[in-house]
CSV table of C-alpha atoms in Angstrom, one decimal:
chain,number,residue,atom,x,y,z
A,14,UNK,CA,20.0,-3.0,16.6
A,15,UNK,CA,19.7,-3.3,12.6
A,16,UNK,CA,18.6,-0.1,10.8
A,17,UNK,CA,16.6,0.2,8.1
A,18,UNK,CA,13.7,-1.3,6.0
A,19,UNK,CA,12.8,-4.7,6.6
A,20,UNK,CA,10.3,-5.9,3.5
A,21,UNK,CA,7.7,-8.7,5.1
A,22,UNK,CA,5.4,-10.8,3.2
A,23,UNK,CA,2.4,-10.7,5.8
A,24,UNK,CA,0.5,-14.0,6.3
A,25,UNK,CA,-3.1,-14.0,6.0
A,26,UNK,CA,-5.3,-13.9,9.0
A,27,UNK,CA,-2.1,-11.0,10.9
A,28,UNK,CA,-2.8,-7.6,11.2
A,29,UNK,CA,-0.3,-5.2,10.3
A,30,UNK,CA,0.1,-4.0,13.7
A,31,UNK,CA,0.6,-8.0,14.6
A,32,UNK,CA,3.6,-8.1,12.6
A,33,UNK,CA,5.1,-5.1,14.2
A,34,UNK,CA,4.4,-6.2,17.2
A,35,UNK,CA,6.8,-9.6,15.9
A,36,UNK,CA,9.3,-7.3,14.6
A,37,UNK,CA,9.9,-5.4,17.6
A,38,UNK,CA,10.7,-8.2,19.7
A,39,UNK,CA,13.0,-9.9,16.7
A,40,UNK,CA,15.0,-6.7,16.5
A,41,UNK,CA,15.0,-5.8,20.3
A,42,UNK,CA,13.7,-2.1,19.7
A,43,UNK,CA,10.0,-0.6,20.5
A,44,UNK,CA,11.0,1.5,17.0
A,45,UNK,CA,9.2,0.0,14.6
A,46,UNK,CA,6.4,0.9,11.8
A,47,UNK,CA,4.9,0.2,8.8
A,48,UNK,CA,4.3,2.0,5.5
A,49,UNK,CA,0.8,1.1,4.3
A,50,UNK,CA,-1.4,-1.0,6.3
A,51,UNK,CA,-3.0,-4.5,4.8
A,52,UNK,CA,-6.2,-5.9,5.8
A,53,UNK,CA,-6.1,-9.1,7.8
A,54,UNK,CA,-7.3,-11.1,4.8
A,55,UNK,CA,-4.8,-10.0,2.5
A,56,UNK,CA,-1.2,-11.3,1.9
A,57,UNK,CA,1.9,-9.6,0.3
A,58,UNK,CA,4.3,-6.8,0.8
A,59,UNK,CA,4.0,-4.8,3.8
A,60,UNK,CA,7.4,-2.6,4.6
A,61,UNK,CA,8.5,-2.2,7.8
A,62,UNK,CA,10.8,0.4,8.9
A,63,UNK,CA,13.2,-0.4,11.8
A,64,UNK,CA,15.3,2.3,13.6
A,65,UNK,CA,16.3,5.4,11.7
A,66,UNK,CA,13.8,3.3,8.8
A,67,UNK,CA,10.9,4.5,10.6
A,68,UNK,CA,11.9,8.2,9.1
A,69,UNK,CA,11.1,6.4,5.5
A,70,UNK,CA,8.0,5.2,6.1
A,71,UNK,CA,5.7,8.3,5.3
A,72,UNK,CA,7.5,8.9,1.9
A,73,UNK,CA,6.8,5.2,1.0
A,74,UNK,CA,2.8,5.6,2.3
A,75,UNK,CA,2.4,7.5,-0.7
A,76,UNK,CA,3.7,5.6,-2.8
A,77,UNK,CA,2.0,3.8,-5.8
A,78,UNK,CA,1.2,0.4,-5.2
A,79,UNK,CA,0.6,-3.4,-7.1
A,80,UNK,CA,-2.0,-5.9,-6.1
A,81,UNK,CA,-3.1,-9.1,-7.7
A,82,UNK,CA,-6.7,-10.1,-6.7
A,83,UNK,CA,-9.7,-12.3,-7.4
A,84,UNK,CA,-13.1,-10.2,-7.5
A,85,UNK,CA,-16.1,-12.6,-7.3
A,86,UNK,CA,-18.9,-11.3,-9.7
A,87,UNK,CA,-22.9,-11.9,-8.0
A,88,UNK,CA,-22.5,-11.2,-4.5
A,89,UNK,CA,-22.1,-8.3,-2.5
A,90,UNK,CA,-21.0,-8.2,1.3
A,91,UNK,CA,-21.2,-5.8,3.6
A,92,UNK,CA,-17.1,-5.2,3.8
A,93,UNK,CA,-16.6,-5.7,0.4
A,94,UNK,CA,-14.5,-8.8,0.7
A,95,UNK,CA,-14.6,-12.4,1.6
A,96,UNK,CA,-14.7,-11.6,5.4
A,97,UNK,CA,-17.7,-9.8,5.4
A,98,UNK,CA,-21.6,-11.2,5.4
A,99,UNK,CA,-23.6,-11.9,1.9
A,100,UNK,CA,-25.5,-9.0,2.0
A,101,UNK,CA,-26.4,-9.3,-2.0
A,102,UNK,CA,-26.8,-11.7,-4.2
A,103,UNK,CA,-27.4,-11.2,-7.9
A,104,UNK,CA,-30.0,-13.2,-10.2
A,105,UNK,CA,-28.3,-16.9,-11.8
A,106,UNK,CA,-29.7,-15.1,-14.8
A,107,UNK,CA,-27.7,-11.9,-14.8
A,108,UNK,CA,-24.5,-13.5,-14.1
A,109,UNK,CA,-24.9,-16.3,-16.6
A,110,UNK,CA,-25.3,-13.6,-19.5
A,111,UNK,CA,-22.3,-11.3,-18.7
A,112,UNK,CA,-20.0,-11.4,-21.7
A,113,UNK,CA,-16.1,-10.8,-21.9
A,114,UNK,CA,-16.8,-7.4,-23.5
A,115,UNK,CA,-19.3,-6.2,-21.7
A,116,UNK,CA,-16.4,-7.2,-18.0
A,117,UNK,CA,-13.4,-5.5,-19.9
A,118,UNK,CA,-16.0,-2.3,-20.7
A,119,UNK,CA,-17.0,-2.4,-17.0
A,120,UNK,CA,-13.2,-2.5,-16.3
A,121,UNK,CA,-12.2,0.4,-18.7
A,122,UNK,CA,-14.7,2.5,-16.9
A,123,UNK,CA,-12.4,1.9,-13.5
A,124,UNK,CA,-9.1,2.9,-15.4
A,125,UNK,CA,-7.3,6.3,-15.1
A,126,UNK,CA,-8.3,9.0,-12.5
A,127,UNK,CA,-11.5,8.2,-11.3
A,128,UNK,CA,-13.8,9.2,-8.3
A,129,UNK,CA,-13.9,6.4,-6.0
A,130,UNK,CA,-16.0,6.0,-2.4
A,131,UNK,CA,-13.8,4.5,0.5
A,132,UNK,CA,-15.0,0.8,1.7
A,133,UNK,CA,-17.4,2.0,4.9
A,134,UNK,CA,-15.4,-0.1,6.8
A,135,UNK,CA,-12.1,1.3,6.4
A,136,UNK,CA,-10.4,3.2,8.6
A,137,UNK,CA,-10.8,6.9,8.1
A,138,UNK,CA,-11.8,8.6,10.7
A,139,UNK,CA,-15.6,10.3,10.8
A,140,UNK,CA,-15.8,13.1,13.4
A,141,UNK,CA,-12.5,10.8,14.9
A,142,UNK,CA,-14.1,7.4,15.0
A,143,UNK,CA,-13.0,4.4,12.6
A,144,UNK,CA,-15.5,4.4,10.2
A,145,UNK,CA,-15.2,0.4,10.4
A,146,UNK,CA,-16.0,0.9,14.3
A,147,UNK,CA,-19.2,3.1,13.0
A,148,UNK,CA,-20.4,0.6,10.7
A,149,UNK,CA,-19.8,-2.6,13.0
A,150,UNK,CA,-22.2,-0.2,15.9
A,151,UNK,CA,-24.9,-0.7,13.1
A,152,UNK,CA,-24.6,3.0,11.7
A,153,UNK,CA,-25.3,3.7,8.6
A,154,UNK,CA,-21.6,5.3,6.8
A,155,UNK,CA,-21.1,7.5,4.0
A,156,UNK,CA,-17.9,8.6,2.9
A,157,UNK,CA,-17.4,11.2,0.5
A,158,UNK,CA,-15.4,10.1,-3.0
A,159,UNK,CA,-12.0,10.8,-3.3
A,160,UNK,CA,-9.6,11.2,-6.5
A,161,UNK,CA,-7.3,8.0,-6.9
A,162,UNK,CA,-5.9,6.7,-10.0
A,163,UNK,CA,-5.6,3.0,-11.6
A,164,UNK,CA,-2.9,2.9,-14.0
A,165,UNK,CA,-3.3,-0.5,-15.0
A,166,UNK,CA,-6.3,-2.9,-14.3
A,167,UNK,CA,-5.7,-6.7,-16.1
A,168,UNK,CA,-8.0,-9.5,-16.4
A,169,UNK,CA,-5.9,-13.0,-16.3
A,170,UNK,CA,-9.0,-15.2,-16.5
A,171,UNK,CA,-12.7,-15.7,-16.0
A,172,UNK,CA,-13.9,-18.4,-14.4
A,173,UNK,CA,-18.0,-19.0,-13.8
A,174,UNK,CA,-18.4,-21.0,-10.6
A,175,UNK,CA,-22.0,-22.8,-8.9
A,176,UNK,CA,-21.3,-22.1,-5.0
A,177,UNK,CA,-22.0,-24.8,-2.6
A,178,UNK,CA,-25.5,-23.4,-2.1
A,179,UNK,CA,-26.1,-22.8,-5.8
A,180,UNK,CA,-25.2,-19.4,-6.0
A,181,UNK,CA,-23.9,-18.4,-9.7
A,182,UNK,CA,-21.0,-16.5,-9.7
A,183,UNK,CA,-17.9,-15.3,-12.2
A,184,UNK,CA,-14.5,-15.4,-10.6
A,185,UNK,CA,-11.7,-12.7,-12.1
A,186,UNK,CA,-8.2,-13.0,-11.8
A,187,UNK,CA,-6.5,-9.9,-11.8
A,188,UNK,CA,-3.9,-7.3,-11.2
A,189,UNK,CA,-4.1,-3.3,-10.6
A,190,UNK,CA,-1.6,-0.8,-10.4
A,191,UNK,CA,-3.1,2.2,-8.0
A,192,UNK,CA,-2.1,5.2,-6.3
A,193,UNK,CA,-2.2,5.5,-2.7
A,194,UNK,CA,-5.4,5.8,-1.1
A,195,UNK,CA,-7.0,3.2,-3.6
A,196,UNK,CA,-9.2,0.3,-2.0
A,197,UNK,CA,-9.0,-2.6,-4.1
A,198,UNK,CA,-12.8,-4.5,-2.6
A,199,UNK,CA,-14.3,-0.9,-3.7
A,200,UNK,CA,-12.8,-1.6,-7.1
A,201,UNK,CA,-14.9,-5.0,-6.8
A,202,UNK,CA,-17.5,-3.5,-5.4
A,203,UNK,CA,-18.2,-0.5,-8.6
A,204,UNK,CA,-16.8,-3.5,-10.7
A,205,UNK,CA,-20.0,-5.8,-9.7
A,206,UNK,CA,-22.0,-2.1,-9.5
A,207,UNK,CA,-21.4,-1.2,-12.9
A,208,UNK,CA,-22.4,-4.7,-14.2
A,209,UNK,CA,-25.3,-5.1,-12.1
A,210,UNK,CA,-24.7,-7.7,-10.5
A,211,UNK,CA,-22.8,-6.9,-7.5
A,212,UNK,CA,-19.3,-7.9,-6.6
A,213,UNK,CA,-16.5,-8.3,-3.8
A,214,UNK,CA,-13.4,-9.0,-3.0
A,215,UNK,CA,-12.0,-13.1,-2.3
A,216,UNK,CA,-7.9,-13.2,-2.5
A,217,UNK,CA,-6.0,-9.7,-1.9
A,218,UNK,CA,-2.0,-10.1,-2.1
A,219,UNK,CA,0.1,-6.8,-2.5
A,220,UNK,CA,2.9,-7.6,-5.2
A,221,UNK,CA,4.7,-3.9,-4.9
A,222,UNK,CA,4.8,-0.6,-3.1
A,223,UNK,CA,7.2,1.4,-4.9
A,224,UNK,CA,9.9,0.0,-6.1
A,225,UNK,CA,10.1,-3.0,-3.2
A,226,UNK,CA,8.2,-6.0,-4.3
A,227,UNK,CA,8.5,-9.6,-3.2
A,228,UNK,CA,12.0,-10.3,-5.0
A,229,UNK,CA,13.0,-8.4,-1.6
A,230,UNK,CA,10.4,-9.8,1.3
A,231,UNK,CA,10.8,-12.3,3.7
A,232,UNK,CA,8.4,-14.3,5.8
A,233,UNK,CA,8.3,-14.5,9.2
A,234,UNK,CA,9.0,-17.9,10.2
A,235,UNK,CA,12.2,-17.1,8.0
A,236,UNK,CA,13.0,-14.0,9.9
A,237,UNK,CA,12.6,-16.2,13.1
A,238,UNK,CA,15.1,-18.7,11.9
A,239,UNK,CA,17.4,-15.9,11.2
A,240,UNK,CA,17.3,-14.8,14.9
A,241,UNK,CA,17.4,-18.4,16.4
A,242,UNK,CA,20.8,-18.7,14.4
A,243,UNK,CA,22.3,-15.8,15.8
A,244,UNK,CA,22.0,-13.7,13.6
A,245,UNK,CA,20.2,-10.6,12.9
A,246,UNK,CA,17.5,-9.4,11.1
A,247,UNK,CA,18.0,-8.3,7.2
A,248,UNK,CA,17.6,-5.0,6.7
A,249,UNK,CA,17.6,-2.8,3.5
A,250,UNK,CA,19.9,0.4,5.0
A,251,UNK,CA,18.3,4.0,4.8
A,252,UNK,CA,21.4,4.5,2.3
A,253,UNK,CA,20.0,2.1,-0.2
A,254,UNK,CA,16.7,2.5,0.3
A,255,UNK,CA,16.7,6.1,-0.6
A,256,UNK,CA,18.8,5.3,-3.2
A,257,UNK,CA,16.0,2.9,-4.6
A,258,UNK,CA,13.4,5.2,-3.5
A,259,UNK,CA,14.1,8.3,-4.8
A,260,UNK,CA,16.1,10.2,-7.7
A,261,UNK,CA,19.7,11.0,-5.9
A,262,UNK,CA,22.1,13.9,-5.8
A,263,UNK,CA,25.5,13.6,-4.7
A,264,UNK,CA,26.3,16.7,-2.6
A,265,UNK,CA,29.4,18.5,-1.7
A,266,UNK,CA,31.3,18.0,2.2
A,267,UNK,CA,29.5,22.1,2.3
A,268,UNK,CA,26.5,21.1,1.4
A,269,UNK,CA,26.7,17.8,3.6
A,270,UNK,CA,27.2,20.3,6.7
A,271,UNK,CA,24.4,22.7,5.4
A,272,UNK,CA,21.6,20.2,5.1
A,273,UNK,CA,23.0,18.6,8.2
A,274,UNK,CA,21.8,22.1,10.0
A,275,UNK,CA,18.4,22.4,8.2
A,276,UNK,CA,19.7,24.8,5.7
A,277,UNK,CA,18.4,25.2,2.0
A,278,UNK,CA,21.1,25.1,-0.5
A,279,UNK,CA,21.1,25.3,-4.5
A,280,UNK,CA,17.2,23.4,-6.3
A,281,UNK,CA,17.8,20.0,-7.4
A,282,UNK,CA,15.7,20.7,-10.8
A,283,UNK,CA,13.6,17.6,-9.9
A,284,UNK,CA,9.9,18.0,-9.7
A,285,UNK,CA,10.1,15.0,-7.3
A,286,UNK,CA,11.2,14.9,-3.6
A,287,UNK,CA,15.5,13.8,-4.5
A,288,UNK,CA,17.9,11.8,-2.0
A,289,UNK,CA,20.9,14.0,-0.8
A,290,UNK,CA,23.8,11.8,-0.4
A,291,UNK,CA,27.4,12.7,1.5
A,292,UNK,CA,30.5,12.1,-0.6
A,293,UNK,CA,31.0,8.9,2.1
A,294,UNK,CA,27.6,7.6,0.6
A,295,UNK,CA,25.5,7.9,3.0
A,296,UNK,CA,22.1,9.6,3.0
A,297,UNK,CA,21.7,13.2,4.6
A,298,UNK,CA,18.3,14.1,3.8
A,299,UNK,CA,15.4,14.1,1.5
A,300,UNK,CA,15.0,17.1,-0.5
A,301,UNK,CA,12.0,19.4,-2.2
A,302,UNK,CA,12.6,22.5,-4.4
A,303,UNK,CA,10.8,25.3,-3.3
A,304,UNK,CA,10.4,29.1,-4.1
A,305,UNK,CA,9.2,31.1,-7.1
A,306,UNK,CA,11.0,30.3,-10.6
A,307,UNK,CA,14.6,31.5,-10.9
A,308,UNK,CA,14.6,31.9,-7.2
A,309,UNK,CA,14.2,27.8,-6.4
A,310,UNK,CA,16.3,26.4,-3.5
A,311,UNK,CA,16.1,22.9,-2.6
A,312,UNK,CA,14.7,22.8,1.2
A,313,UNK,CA,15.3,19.8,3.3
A,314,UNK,CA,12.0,18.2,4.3
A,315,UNK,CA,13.2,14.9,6.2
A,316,UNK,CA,17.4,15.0,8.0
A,317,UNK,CA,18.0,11.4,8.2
A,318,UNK,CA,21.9,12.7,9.0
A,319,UNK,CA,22.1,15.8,11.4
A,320,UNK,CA,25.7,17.5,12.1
């Protein structure tokens, strides 16, 4: 059974859970997961741990993320994308006057930490129901903001478009950098807000989480012509992925057996969690530094490698 990270490019229309499903029957194994979940519109990278990869996956949840997009400027739907009902629709008016400056102000108002409401229809829980399963029972949903940050928010091109039922609408190309936690349609969504003249989301493909982007993804059909060849799935070992993932520190054959138990040993120095690696090369554990200053130790909080 391959080990490891496996980095798929979904298909529109799949759910994440529909290509682990795929995945576990490719590799043979029921222990599979994914880091990240993407909507069934959306396209792009979606990392799926396989085997001892699974113990990756909630380090790389967190991690910051790429998307390129298109937000549609004068209509607003009740999921905040393409899927959803019209439930807005801005005058021709309004959308025929915005200007360049007054988008790319709109936009600078959506750059660095900001405050931003979930999408109603995503899935946080609300007194442990979807909020998605709230909203599609005809409730009426509101989430509190949370803190997320967009480190990078770029307009390619603007494109005014008639509709085929005469609807005036502006078309954006563009592509974000975000922390976890960010929802790209309720970027569109306080984008077409702020401008007033609504806005959601049309085209959603995820370019990067982390430091794995589509240089290393495969489809599925190519994954299933892998298989009917003979051979096995490719996977990115937990050794190289940490190594990607993560600063390293190369330990000692002591330290190896220490961390191997669940003991502390000497800080790392590193404000970030820090890959432990054996002097064979393999990964033991994931490490964070812990304790008051001068008394730091570095304290194993994920044993990929026990003793």
């Amino acid at each position: 059974m391959p080990e490891g990270l496996v980095v798929v490019d979904k298909p529109q229309g799949w759910t994440s859970h529909d290509v682990v499903g795929r995945l576990r029957r490719l590799c043979g194994t029921k222990k599979v997961g994914h880091a990240g979940t993407l909507d069934p519109m959306a396209t792009g990278v979606l990392v799926v741990g396989v085997g001892r990869g699974t113990k990756l996956l909630t380090y790389l949840v967190g991690a910051d993320k790429t998307y390129e997009a298109v937000i549609r400027l004068g209509q607003g739907t009740v999921t905040e994308d393409a899927e959803g009902e019209v439930t807005a629709v801005a005058a021709p008016e309004s959308v025929d006057a915005l200007t360049e400056e007054q988008i790319m102000q709109a936009v600078g108002g959506l750059l660095g930490e900001i405050q931003q409401v979930p999408s109603a229809v995503s899935a946080i829980k609300v007194d442990g129901k979807r909020s998605y399963a709230r909203v599609r029972a005809g409730e009426d949903v509101q989430l509190a903001a949370r803190t997320v940050t967009v480190s990078r928010f770029d307009v390619h091109s603007m494109t005014p478009l008639d509709l085929a039922d005469g609807t005036h609408v502006v078309d954006l190309s563009v592509t974000v950098d975000v922390s976890s936690g960010t929802y790209v349609r309720a970027l569109a969504r306080d984008l077409g807000d702020a401008l007033g003249v609504h806005g959601h989301l049309t085209v959603l493909r995820r370019t990067r989480v982390g430091s794995l982007d589509l240089t290393h993804a495969a489809d599925l059909d190519e994954l299933k012509q892998i298989i009917a060849d003979g051979a096995t799935v490719p996977v990115t070992s937990p050794d190289t992925a940490a190594r990607a993932m993560f600063p390293s520190r190369e330990l000692t054959s002591q330290e190896t057996t220490d961390l191997g138990h669940g003991k502390r040993i000497a800080a790392t120095g590193s404000a970030e969690l820090t890959a432990a690696f054996a002097p064979d090369g393999g990964v033991v554990a994931l490490l964070e530094d812990r304790g008051n200053p001068g008394e730091r130790t570095a304290k194993p909080v994920l044993v990929l490698r026990a003793q």
